[in-house]
């Protein structure tokens, strides 16, 4: 679907995409209203893996709204899954037979939310028979909503997203993540970070996988890499990047699917170079 840059992208009012936008917007505004005022703070995988009553409340709100419109659809939400890679994989496997599966992260960047650092978002994706067809990421602090439908491009507030033009790592700004899994994912990511630091123009680590991916799609970042992610962290963002002209794979170059946990995303032009650095540094997580 080609768009005239002067004509806003229009979504049908009763479509799954419209429901995803409505869910993300309403949850995001409620989350923003709770900034600095959450009532309950807990931990999951480690003392660095935080969850609040606001995460749980936002997911409940999103579930209710989705099921109001699509009562026969299945939902995989972060707050309904026990912490850890094994539990995440088991939950995804159990849900993977669903014809329509919504994949929800009510707050991607909970640690940022808890500390008042304004870089967090709502991430909602819809997969049809295992393939992501709709992705929405909403940043309530900037009121920026990123949207993609498979085969129809990606948009931010109706204007088409386009990845950046950098063709080499040395000209690129690349995001990385600090995973709460201190036994495997964090040491692996640190090897990747150290290796990339000498190859790129600059590194960023802002604490939200979904927003990192949205920024790759919008051309604000040249790429993003992290080991140890979950389906709800990246399902929406992976589609948004792909529909913006970028590439999303696992860290050894296999095509993205909703089971990928070790992720590399880029504008496409630097992708092979990015993967090569990760391989040389033994930082793929594979």
Tab-separated table of C-alpha atoms in Angstrom:
chain	number	residue	atom	x	y	z
A	1	UNK	CA	0.000	0.000	0.000
A	2	UNK	CA	1.632	3.228	-1.159
A	3	UNK	CA	0.720	6.438	0.589
A	4	UNK	CA	0.680	10.076	-0.390
A	5	UNK	CA	2.768	11.804	2.306
A	6	UNK	CA	0.099	14.524	2.501
A	7	UNK	CA	-2.747	12.050	3.060
A	8	UNK	CA	-2.991	10.470	6.548
A	9	UNK	CA	-3.041	6.692	6.840
A	10	UNK	CA	-6.619	5.588	7.587
A	11	UNK	CA	-7.622	2.509	9.618
A	12	UNK	CA	-11.093	0.953	9.517
A	13	UNK	CA	-12.969	1.707	12.741
A	14	UNK	CA	-13.859	-1.925	13.541
A	15	UNK	CA	-10.672	-3.634	12.388
A	16	UNK	CA	-8.220	-5.469	14.670
A	17	UNK	CA	-5.790	-2.638	13.960
A	18	UNK	CA	-8.261	-0.075	15.278
A	19	UNK	CA	-8.799	-2.185	18.392
A	20	UNK	CA	-5.024	-2.425	18.930
A	21	UNK	CA	-4.671	1.346	18.568
A	22	UNK	CA	-7.540	1.952	20.993
A	23	UNK	CA	-6.116	-0.500	23.544
A	24	UNK	CA	-2.607	0.952	23.369
A	25	UNK	CA	-3.832	4.538	23.564
A	26	UNK	CA	-6.171	4.022	26.502
A	27	UNK	CA	-3.704	1.892	28.448
A	28	UNK	CA	-0.871	4.301	27.687
A	29	UNK	CA	-2.741	7.335	28.935
A	30	UNK	CA	-3.688	5.499	32.133
A	31	UNK	CA	-0.074	4.396	32.645
A	32	UNK	CA	1.121	7.976	32.157
A	33	UNK	CA	-1.358	9.157	34.808
A	34	UNK	CA	0.213	6.696	37.260
A	35	UNK	CA	3.811	7.825	36.715
A	36	UNK	CA	5.300	8.325	40.159
A	37	UNK	CA	2.174	6.935	41.782
A	38	UNK	CA	2.195	3.172	41.465
A	39	UNK	CA	0.938	1.339	44.546
A	40	UNK	CA	2.744	-1.989	44.456
A	41	UNK	CA	6.282	-2.934	43.406
A	42	UNK	CA	7.531	-6.501	43.037
A	43	UNK	CA	10.253	-8.454	41.284
A	44	UNK	CA	10.203	-11.359	38.840
A	45	UNK	CA	13.333	-12.929	37.350
A	46	UNK	CA	15.715	-10.948	39.575
A	47	UNK	CA	15.790	-7.872	41.780
A	48	UNK	CA	16.357	-5.912	38.577
A	49	UNK	CA	13.282	-7.347	36.821
A	50	UNK	CA	10.444	-5.194	38.152
A	51	UNK	CA	6.664	-5.388	38.015
A	52	UNK	CA	4.054	-2.993	39.401
A	53	UNK	CA	0.326	-2.956	39.956
A	54	UNK	CA	0.201	-0.617	36.954
A	55	UNK	CA	1.641	-3.318	34.645
A	56	UNK	CA	-1.020	-5.724	35.877
A	57	UNK	CA	-3.818	-3.188	35.655
A	58	UNK	CA	-2.850	-2.107	32.139
A	59	UNK	CA	-2.768	-5.709	30.930
A	60	UNK	CA	-6.183	-6.381	32.468
A	61	UNK	CA	-7.541	-3.299	30.700
A	62	UNK	CA	-6.099	-4.400	27.350
A	63	UNK	CA	-7.411	-7.951	27.747
A	64	UNK	CA	-10.905	-6.698	28.515
A	65	UNK	CA	-10.957	-4.379	25.514
A	66	UNK	CA	-9.660	-7.037	23.100
A	67	UNK	CA	-12.085	-9.700	24.301
A	68	UNK	CA	-15.000	-7.271	24.093
A	69	UNK	CA	-14.427	-7.082	20.335
A	70	UNK	CA	-12.921	-10.518	19.689
A	71	UNK	CA	-14.101	-12.948	22.387
A	72	UNK	CA	-12.775	-16.000	20.518
A	73	UNK	CA	-9.224	-14.684	20.186
A	74	UNK	CA	-6.342	-15.816	22.428
A	75	UNK	CA	-4.064	-13.460	24.358
A	76	UNK	CA	-0.441	-13.935	25.454
A	77	UNK	CA	0.452	-11.204	27.928
A	78	UNK	CA	3.662	-10.725	29.878
A	79	UNK	CA	1.967	-10.457	33.251
A	80	UNK	CA	0.203	-13.793	32.803
A	81	UNK	CA	3.465	-15.717	32.377
A	82	UNK	CA	5.917	-16.821	35.064
A	83	UNK	CA	9.396	-15.273	34.795
A	84	UNK	CA	12.260	-16.986	32.995
A	85	UNK	CA	13.088	-18.233	29.519
A	86	UNK	CA	11.599	-21.695	30.032
A	87	UNK	CA	8.250	-20.343	31.210
A	88	UNK	CA	8.134	-17.865	28.315
A	89	UNK	CA	8.852	-20.593	25.770
A	90	UNK	CA	6.229	-22.880	27.317
A	91	UNK	CA	3.587	-20.141	27.315
A	92	UNK	CA	4.304	-19.303	23.688
A	93	UNK	CA	4.177	-22.973	22.698
A	94	UNK	CA	0.842	-23.398	24.471
A	95	UNK	CA	-0.585	-20.371	22.671
A	96	UNK	CA	0.950	-21.001	19.259
A	97	UNK	CA	-1.935	-23.179	18.030
A	98	UNK	CA	-4.359	-20.271	18.326
A	99	UNK	CA	-5.639	-18.970	15.000
A	100	UNK	CA	-5.622	-15.396	16.296
A	101	UNK	CA	-3.128	-14.590	19.058
A	102	UNK	CA	-2.693	-11.158	20.624
A	103	UNK	CA	0.782	-10.625	22.103
A	104	UNK	CA	0.807	-7.917	24.755
A	105	UNK	CA	3.415	-6.111	26.816
A	106	UNK	CA	1.481	-3.601	28.939
A	107	UNK	CA	4.615	-1.659	29.917
A	108	UNK	CA	7.803	-2.369	28.018
A	109	UNK	CA	10.364	-0.538	30.119
A	110	UNK	CA	8.915	-1.052	33.601
A	111	UNK	CA	12.204	-0.151	35.310
A	112	UNK	CA	12.137	3.184	33.486
A	113	UNK	CA	8.521	3.699	34.564
A	114	UNK	CA	9.367	2.952	38.203
A	115	UNK	CA	12.273	5.414	38.217
A	116	UNK	CA	10.444	8.126	36.282
A	117	UNK	CA	12.709	7.806	33.245
A	118	UNK	CA	10.375	8.719	30.348
A	119	UNK	CA	11.156	5.851	27.955
A	120	UNK	CA	8.510	3.141	28.130
A	121	UNK	CA	5.585	2.059	26.002
A	122	UNK	CA	2.642	-0.237	25.398
A	123	UNK	CA	3.306	-2.952	22.795
A	124	UNK	CA	0.473	-4.915	21.169
A	125	UNK	CA	0.723	-7.362	18.255
A	126	UNK	CA	-1.748	-9.680	16.565
A	127	UNK	CA	-0.529	-12.923	15.000
A	128	UNK	CA	-2.637	-14.908	12.565
A	129	UNK	CA	-1.629	-18.568	12.458
A	130	UNK	CA	1.757	-17.699	13.935
A	131	UNK	CA	2.559	-14.740	11.681
A	132	UNK	CA	2.400	-11.200	13.037
A	133	UNK	CA	-0.034	-9.149	10.952
A	134	UNK	CA	-0.590	-6.078	13.161
A	135	UNK	CA	1.819	-4.218	15.413
A	136	UNK	CA	1.199	-1.140	17.573
A	137	UNK	CA	3.637	0.588	19.922
A	138	UNK	CA	2.486	3.620	21.903
A	139	UNK	CA	4.802	5.940	23.821
A	140	UNK	CA	2.488	7.925	26.101
A	141	UNK	CA	5.187	10.342	27.271
A	142	UNK	CA	5.772	11.622	23.729
A	143	UNK	CA	2.297	10.768	22.439
A	144	UNK	CA	3.898	8.814	19.584
A	145	UNK	CA	2.044	5.837	18.156
A	146	UNK	CA	3.852	3.506	15.743
A	147	UNK	CA	1.690	1.206	13.649
A	148	UNK	CA	2.137	-1.477	11.009
A	149	UNK	CA	-0.128	-3.849	9.131
A	150	UNK	CA	1.579	-6.611	7.174
A	151	UNK	CA	2.035	-5.585	3.561
A	152	UNK	CA	0.718	-2.055	4.134
A	153	UNK	CA	3.745	-0.216	5.500
A	154	UNK	CA	4.443	1.315	8.891
A	155	UNK	CA	3.304	4.679	10.155
A	156	UNK	CA	3.729	7.100	13.008
A	157	UNK	CA	0.670	9.313	13.416
A	158	UNK	CA	-0.313	8.653	9.824
A	159	UNK	CA	3.050	9.494	8.281
A	160	UNK	CA	5.018	6.663	6.733
A	161	UNK	CA	8.033	5.362	8.655
A	162	UNK	CA	11.305	4.796	6.816
A	163	UNK	CA	14.528	3.302	8.132
A	164	UNK	CA	17.784	5.262	8.113
A	165	UNK	CA	20.269	5.358	5.238
A	166	UNK	CA	23.573	4.469	6.960
A	167	UNK	CA	25.425	1.824	4.958
A	168	UNK	CA	28.260	0.987	7.354
A	169	UNK	CA	28.480	0.394	11.103
A	170	UNK	CA	31.019	3.165	11.530
A	171	UNK	CA	28.322	5.710	10.603
A	172	UNK	CA	25.612	4.034	12.692
A	173	UNK	CA	23.926	4.570	16.054
A	174	UNK	CA	22.969	1.158	17.453
A	175	UNK	CA	20.918	0.312	20.537
A	176	UNK	CA	21.682	-2.549	22.918
A	177	UNK	CA	19.977	-3.941	26.013
A	178	UNK	CA	20.932	-4.866	29.577
A	179	UNK	CA	18.904	-8.018	30.238
A	180	UNK	CA	17.775	-8.880	33.806
A	181	UNK	CA	19.040	-12.464	33.310
A	182	UNK	CA	22.465	-12.101	34.965
A	183	UNK	CA	23.539	-15.716	34.331
A	184	UNK	CA	23.352	-15.930	30.543
A	185	UNK	CA	21.809	-12.994	28.688
A	186	UNK	CA	23.614	-10.080	30.333
A	187	UNK	CA	27.156	-11.482	29.917
A	188	UNK	CA	26.372	-12.309	26.288
A	189	UNK	CA	24.980	-8.847	25.645
A	190	UNK	CA	28.046	-7.288	27.258
A	191	UNK	CA	30.300	-9.155	24.835
A	192	UNK	CA	28.220	-7.764	22.006
A	193	UNK	CA	28.263	-4.271	23.478
A	194	UNK	CA	32.030	-4.321	23.897
A	195	UNK	CA	32.561	-5.563	20.358
A	196	UNK	CA	30.155	-3.069	18.811
A	197	UNK	CA	31.538	-0.122	20.767
A	198	UNK	CA	34.654	-0.056	18.614
A	199	UNK	CA	32.752	-0.409	15.349
A	200	UNK	CA	29.792	2.000	15.530
A	201	UNK	CA	29.458	5.757	15.701
A	202	UNK	CA	27.705	5.450	19.058
A	203	UNK	CA	25.720	3.048	21.239
A	204	UNK	CA	22.440	3.633	23.060
A	205	UNK	CA	20.718	1.614	25.799
A	206	UNK	CA	17.441	3.248	26.807
A	207	UNK	CA	15.707	0.249	28.394
A	208	UNK	CA	12.770	-0.634	26.132
A	209	UNK	CA	13.128	-3.244	23.389
A	210	UNK	CA	9.869	-2.198	21.749
A	211	UNK	CA	10.808	1.477	21.569
A	212	UNK	CA	14.293	0.610	20.321
A	213	UNK	CA	12.623	-1.244	17.458
A	214	UNK	CA	10.214	1.634	16.813
A	215	UNK	CA	13.196	3.971	16.625
A	216	UNK	CA	14.911	1.702	14.091
A	217	UNK	CA	11.713	1.843	12.023
A	218	UNK	CA	11.583	5.634	12.273
A	219	UNK	CA	15.239	6.038	11.235
A	220	UNK	CA	16.330	7.343	14.645
A	221	UNK	CA	18.532	4.284	15.201
A	222	UNK	CA	20.459	2.326	12.590
A	223	UNK	CA	20.059	-0.960	14.451
A	224	UNK	CA	19.293	-2.780	17.679
A	225	UNK	CA	20.643	-5.981	19.244
A	226	UNK	CA	19.775	-7.945	22.360
A	227	UNK	CA	19.918	-11.524	23.607
A	228	UNK	CA	17.252	-12.920	25.952
A	229	UNK	CA	14.061	-11.232	24.785
A	230	UNK	CA	10.479	-12.518	24.825
A	231	UNK	CA	7.743	-12.555	22.202
A	232	UNK	CA	5.867	-9.681	23.851
A	233	UNK	CA	8.992	-7.505	23.846
A	234	UNK	CA	9.449	-7.579	20.089
A	235	UNK	CA	6.455	-8.952	18.132
A	236	UNK	CA	4.952	-5.552	17.337
A	237	UNK	CA	8.293	-3.840	16.792
A	238	UNK	CA	9.620	-6.534	14.480
A	239	UNK	CA	6.700	-6.021	12.105
A	240	UNK	CA	7.019	-2.232	12.289
A	241	UNK	CA	10.721	-2.434	11.366
A	242	UNK	CA	10.076	-4.836	8.476
A	243	UNK	CA	7.255	-2.675	7.120
A	244	UNK	CA	9.561	0.373	7.311
A	245	UNK	CA	12.069	-1.283	4.988
A	246	UNK	CA	14.364	-2.761	7.632
A	247	UNK	CA	15.415	-6.308	8.480
A	248	UNK	CA	14.758	-8.316	11.650
A	249	UNK	CA	16.425	-11.698	12.213
A	250	UNK	CA	17.807	-13.782	15.009
A	251	UNK	CA	21.427	-13.077	15.860
A	252	UNK	CA	22.775	-15.537	13.298
A	253	UNK	CA	20.606	-14.284	10.454
A	254	UNK	CA	17.596	-16.611	10.446
A	255	UNK	CA	14.267	-14.912	9.621
A	256	UNK	CA	12.276	-13.538	12.534
A	257	UNK	CA	9.378	-15.521	13.962
A	258	UNK	CA	7.531	-15.069	17.252
A	259	UNK	CA	9.769	-17.640	18.957
A	260	UNK	CA	12.983	-15.658	18.380
A	261	UNK	CA	14.620	-14.629	21.672
A	262	UNK	CA	18.010	-13.376	20.417
A	263	UNK	CA	17.333	-10.484	18.082
A	264	UNK	CA	19.093	-8.229	15.602
A	265	UNK	CA	17.211	-5.470	13.778
A	266	UNK	CA	18.567	-2.872	11.413
A	267	UNK	CA	17.949	-0.643	8.427
A	268	UNK	CA	19.068	-3.622	6.332
A	269	UNK	CA	22.166	-1.962	4.931
A	270	UNK	CA	24.309	-2.649	8.008
A	271	UNK	CA	22.739	-5.993	8.897
A	272	UNK	CA	25.416	-8.377	7.665
A	273	UNK	CA	28.159	-6.282	9.236
A	274	UNK	CA	26.249	-6.186	12.531
A	275	UNK	CA	25.797	-9.972	12.537
A	276	UNK	CA	29.464	-10.463	11.685
A	277	UNK	CA	30.600	-8.463	14.714
A	278	UNK	CA	28.275	-10.438	17.004
A	279	UNK	CA	29.524	-13.752	15.629
A	280	UNK	CA	33.177	-12.783	16.009
A	281	UNK	CA	32.548	-11.752	19.623
A	282	UNK	CA	30.652	-14.950	20.492
A	283	UNK	CA	27.730	-12.687	21.350
A	284	UNK	CA	24.893	-14.325	19.424
A	285	UNK	CA	23.541	-16.309	22.373
A	286	UNK	CA	23.236	-19.346	20.098
